[in-house]
CSV table of C-alpha atoms in Angstrom, one decimal:
chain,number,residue,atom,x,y,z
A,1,UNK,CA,48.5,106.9,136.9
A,2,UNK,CA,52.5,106.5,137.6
A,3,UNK,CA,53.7,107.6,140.5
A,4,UNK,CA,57.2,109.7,140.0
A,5,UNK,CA,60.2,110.1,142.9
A,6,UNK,CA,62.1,113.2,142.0
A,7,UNK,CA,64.9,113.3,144.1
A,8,UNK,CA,66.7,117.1,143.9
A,9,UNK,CA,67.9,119.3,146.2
A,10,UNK,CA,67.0,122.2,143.2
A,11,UNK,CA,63.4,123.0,144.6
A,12,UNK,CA,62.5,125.2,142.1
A,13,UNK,CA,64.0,123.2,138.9
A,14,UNK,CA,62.2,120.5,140.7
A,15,UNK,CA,58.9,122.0,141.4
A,16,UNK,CA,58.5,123.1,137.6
A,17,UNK,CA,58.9,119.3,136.6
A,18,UNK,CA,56.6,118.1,139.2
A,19,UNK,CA,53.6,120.7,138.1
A,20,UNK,CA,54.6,119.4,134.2
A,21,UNK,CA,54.5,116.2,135.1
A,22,UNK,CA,51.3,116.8,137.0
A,23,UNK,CA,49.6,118.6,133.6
A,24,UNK,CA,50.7,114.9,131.7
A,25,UNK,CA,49.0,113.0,134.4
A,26,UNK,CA,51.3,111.8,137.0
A,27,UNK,CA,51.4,111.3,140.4
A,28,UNK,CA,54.5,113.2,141.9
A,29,UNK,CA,56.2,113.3,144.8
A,30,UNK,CA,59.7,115.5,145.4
A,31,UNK,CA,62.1,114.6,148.0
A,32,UNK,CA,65.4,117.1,148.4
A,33,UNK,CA,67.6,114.8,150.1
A,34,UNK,CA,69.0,112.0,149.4
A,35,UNK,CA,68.8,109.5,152.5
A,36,UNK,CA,65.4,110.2,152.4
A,37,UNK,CA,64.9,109.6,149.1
A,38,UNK,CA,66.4,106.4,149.1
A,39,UNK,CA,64.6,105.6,152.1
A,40,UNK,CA,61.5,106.7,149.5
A,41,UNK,CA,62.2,104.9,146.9
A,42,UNK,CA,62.2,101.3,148.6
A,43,UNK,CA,58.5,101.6,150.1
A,44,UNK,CA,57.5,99.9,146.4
A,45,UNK,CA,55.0,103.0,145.9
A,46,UNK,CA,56.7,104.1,142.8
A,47,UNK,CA,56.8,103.1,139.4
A,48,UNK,CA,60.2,105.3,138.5
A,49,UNK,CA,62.7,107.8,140.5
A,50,UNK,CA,64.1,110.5,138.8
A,51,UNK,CA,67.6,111.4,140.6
A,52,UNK,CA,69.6,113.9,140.9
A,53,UNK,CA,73.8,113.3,140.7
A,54,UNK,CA,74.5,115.9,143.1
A,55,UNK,CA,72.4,115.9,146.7
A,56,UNK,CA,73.4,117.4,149.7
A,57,UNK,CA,73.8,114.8,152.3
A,58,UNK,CA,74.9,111.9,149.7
A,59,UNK,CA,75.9,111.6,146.4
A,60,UNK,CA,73.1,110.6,144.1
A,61,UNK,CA,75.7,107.7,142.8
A,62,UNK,CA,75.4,106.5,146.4
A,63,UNK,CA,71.6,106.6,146.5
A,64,UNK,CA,71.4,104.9,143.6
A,65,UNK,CA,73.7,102.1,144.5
A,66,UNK,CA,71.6,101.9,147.9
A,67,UNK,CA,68.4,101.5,145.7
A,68,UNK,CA,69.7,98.8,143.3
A,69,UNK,CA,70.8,97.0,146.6
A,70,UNK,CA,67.0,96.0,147.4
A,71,UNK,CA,65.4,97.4,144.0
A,72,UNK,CA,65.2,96.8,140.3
A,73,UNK,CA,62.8,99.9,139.9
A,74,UNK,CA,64.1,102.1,136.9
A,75,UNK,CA,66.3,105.1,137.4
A,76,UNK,CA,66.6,108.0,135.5
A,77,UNK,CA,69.9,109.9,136.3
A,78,UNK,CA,70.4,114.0,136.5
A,79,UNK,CA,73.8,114.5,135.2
A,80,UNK,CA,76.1,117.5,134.7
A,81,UNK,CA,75.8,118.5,130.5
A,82,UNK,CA,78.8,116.6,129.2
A,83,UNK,CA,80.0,115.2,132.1
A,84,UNK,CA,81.0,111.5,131.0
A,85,UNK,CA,82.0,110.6,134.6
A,86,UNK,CA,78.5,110.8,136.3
A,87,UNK,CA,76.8,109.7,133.2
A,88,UNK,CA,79.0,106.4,133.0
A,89,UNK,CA,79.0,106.2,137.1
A,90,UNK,CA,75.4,105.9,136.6
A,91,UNK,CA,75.0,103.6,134.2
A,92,UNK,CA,77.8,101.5,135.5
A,93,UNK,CA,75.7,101.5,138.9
A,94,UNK,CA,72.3,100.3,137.4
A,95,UNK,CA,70.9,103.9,136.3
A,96,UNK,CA,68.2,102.7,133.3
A,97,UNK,CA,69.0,106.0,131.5
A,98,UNK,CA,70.5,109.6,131.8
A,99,UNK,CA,69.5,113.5,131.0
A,100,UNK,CA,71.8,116.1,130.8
A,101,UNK,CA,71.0,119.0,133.6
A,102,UNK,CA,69.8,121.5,132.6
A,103,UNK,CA,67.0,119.9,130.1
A,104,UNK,CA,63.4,121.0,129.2
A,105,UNK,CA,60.1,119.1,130.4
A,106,UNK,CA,59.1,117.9,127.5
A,107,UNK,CA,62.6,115.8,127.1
A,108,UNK,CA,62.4,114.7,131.2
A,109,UNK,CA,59.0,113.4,130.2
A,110,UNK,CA,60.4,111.5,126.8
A,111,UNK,CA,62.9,110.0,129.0
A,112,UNK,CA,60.4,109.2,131.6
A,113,UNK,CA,58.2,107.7,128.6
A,114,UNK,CA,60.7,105.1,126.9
A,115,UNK,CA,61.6,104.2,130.0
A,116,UNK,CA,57.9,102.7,131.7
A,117,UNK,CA,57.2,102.3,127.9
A,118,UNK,CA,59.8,99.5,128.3
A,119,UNK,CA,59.5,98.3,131.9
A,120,UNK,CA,55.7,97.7,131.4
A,121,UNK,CA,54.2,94.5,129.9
A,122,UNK,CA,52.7,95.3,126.5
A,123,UNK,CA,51.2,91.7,126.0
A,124,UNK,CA,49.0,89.5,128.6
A,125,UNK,CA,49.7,86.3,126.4
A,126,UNK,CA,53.2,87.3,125.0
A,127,UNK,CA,54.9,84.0,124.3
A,128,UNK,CA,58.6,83.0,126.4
A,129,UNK,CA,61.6,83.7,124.6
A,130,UNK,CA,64.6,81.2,124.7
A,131,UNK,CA,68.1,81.0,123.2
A,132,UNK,CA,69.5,78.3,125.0
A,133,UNK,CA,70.0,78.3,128.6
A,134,UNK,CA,68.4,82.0,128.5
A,135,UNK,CA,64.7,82.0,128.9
A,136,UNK,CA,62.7,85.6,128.7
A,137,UNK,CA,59.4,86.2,129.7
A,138,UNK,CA,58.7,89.8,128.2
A,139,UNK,CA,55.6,90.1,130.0
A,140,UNK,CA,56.7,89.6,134.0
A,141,UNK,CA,59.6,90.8,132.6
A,142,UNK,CA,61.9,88.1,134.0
A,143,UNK,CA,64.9,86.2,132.5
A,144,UNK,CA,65.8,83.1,133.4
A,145,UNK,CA,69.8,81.9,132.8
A,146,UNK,CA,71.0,78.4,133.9
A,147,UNK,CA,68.0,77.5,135.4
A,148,UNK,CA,68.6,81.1,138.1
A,149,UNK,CA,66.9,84.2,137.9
A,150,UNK,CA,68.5,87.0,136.7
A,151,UNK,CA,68.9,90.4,138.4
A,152,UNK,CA,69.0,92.7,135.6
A,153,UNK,CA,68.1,96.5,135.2
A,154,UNK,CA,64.7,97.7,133.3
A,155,UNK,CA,67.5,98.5,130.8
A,156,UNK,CA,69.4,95.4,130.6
A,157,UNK,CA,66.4,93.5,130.2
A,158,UNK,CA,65.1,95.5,127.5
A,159,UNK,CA,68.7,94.9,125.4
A,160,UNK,CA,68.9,91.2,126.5
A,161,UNK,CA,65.4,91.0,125.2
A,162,UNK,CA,66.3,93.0,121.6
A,163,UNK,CA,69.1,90.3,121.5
A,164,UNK,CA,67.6,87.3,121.9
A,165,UNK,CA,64.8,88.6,119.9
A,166,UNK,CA,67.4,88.2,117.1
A,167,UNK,CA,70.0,85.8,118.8
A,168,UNK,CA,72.7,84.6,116.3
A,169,UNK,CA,72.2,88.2,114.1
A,170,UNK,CA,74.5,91.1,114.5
A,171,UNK,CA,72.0,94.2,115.8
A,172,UNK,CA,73.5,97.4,115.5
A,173,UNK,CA,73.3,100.0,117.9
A,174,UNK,CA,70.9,102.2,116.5
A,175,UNK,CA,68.2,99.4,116.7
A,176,UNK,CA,69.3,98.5,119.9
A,177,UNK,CA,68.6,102.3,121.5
A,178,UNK,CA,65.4,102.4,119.4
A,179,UNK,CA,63.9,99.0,120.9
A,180,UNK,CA,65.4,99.1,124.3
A,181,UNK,CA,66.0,102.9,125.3
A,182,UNK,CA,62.9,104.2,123.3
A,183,UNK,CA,65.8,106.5,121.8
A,184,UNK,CA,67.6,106.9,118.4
A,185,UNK,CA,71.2,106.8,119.0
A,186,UNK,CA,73.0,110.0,119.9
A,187,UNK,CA,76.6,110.9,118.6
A,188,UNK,CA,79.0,109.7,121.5
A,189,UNK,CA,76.7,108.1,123.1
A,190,UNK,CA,78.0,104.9,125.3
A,191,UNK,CA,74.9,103.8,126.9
A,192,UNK,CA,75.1,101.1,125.4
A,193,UNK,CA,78.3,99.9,125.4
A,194,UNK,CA,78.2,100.2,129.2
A,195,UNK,CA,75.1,98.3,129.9
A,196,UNK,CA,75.9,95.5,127.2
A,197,UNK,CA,79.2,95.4,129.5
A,198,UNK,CA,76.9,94.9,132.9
A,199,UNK,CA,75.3,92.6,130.9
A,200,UNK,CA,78.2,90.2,129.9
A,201,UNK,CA,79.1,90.2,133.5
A,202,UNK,CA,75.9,88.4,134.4
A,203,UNK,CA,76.2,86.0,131.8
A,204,UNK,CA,79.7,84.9,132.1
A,205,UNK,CA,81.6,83.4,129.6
A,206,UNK,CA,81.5,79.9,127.0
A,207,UNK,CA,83.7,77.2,128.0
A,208,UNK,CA,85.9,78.8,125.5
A,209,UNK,CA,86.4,81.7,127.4
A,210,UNK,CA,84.4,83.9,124.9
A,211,UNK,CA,81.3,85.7,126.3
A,212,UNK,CA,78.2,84.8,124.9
A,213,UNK,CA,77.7,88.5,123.7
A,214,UNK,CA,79.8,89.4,121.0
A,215,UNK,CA,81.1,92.8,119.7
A,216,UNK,CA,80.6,93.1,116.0
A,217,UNK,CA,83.7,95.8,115.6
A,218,UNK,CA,81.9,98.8,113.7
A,219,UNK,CA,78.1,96.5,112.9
A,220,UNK,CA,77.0,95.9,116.9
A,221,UNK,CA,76.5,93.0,118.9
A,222,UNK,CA,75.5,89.5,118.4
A,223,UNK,CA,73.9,87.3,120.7
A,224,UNK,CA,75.4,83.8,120.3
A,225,UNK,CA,73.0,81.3,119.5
C-alpha cells in the first residue's frame, strides 16, 4: 500500500483527498505546515509527497528545494490554475509533476498514478540500458554517466530512460509525456522542455560544445548516439 504526504495548509481540500485516496487504497498522512512537512518527508516512510505551493510558514518552493537537498522521492506540486511561475519554479526545483489547484480526486489520483507507475520497477530481470558513457538500469532505477552516479528526479529518469530507449532517433514530445509522465501532452504545456533542460545540465556538453541532447526544432529531441 503507498504511503502519501499531503502537505496543505487547506484542511478541508486536504481531508477530502486524503478520505479519496483512502477509498483507492492508500496510506495517507496530512501535514499543514511546511517545516514540518519537510521534516516528514525525509524519514523515508513515503513513497510520494503531494505539496502545496503556498504554506504558511514557508513557501512550498522552499520545501521542496529542502526535500531534493537529501531526497530523490517524487513530488507532485499544487499550483495556482495558470500560474506559469509556480508551475515552472517547481519543475525547475525538481517537482516530478504539477496539478493545477483547484482539481478533482480522480485527476490528484491520475497524477499520483503515472507518477509511482513510473518511479517503480516494472521488471525483476529488465536488462541495462547503455548509449555510451550513459548506463540505465530501469529496474533500481539508477543511471550511471562517466563512470558517476547520477542524481536525477523520478521524472528525469523516466525521459533519460525514453531517450536512450531510442538514442540517435528524434522522439517527439507527445511520446515523451506518454512514456515518462504517464500523460498525453497538454496544449502549452512546458514540462518537458524544463526537465529536458535539468537534464542537459547534468550531462554537460560534447567536446564540441554541443549538449548530448538535441532539440529537434518543431519534431522533439534526440539523444546523441
Amino acid at each position: 500500500m503507498p504511503h502519501i504526504l499531503i502537505i496543505d495548509d487547506d484542511e478541508v481540500l486536504a481531508g477530502l483527498f486524503e478520505d479519496y485516496l483512502r477509498e483507492e487504497k492508500y496510506d495517507v498522512t496530512t501535514i499543514f505546515n511546511g517545516s514540518a512537512g519537510l521534516e516528514a518527508a525525509l524519514t523515508n516512510n513515503y513513497d510520494l509527497v503531494v505539496l502545496d505551493v503556498m504554506l504558511p510558514d514557508m513557501t512550498g518552493i522552499a520545501v521542496l528545494t529542502g526535500i531534493r537537498s537529501k531526497s530523490q522521492i517524487p513530488v507532485l506540486m499544487f499550483t495556482a490554475r495558470g500560474d506559469d511561475v509556480d508551475r515552472i519554479l517547481g519543475l525547475e526545483n525538481g517537482a516530478d509533476d504539477y496539478v493545477p489547484k483547484p482539481c478533482t480526486p480522480r485527476e490528484l489520483i491520475a497524477r499520483i498514478r503515472a507518477i509511482l507507475r513510473r518511479s517503480q520497477a516494472e521488471s525483476r530481470h529488465e536488462k541495462k540500458l547503455q548509449c555510451g558513457p550513459l548506463q540505465i538500469w530501469p529496474q533500481q532505477r539508477k543511471a550511471i554517466w562517466h563512470e558517476a552516479q547520477l542524481s536525477l528526479t523520478s521524472t528525469e529518469f523516466s525521459l533519460l530512460e525514453v531517450l536512450t530507449r531510442h538514442a540517435g532517433q528524434v522522439v517527439d514530445k507527445n511520446t515523451l509525456s506518454e512514456q515518462a509522465l504517464g500523460r498525453p501532452l497538454a496544449k502549452f504545456d512546458r514540462s518537458i522542455d524544463v526537465h529536458m533542460s535539468s537534464i542537459r545540465q547534468k550531462l554537460g556538453v560534447q567536446q564540441d560544445g554541443h549538449g548530448y541532447i538535441q532539440t529537434i526544432r518543431g519534431k522533439g529531441y534526440l539523444l546523441v548516439k
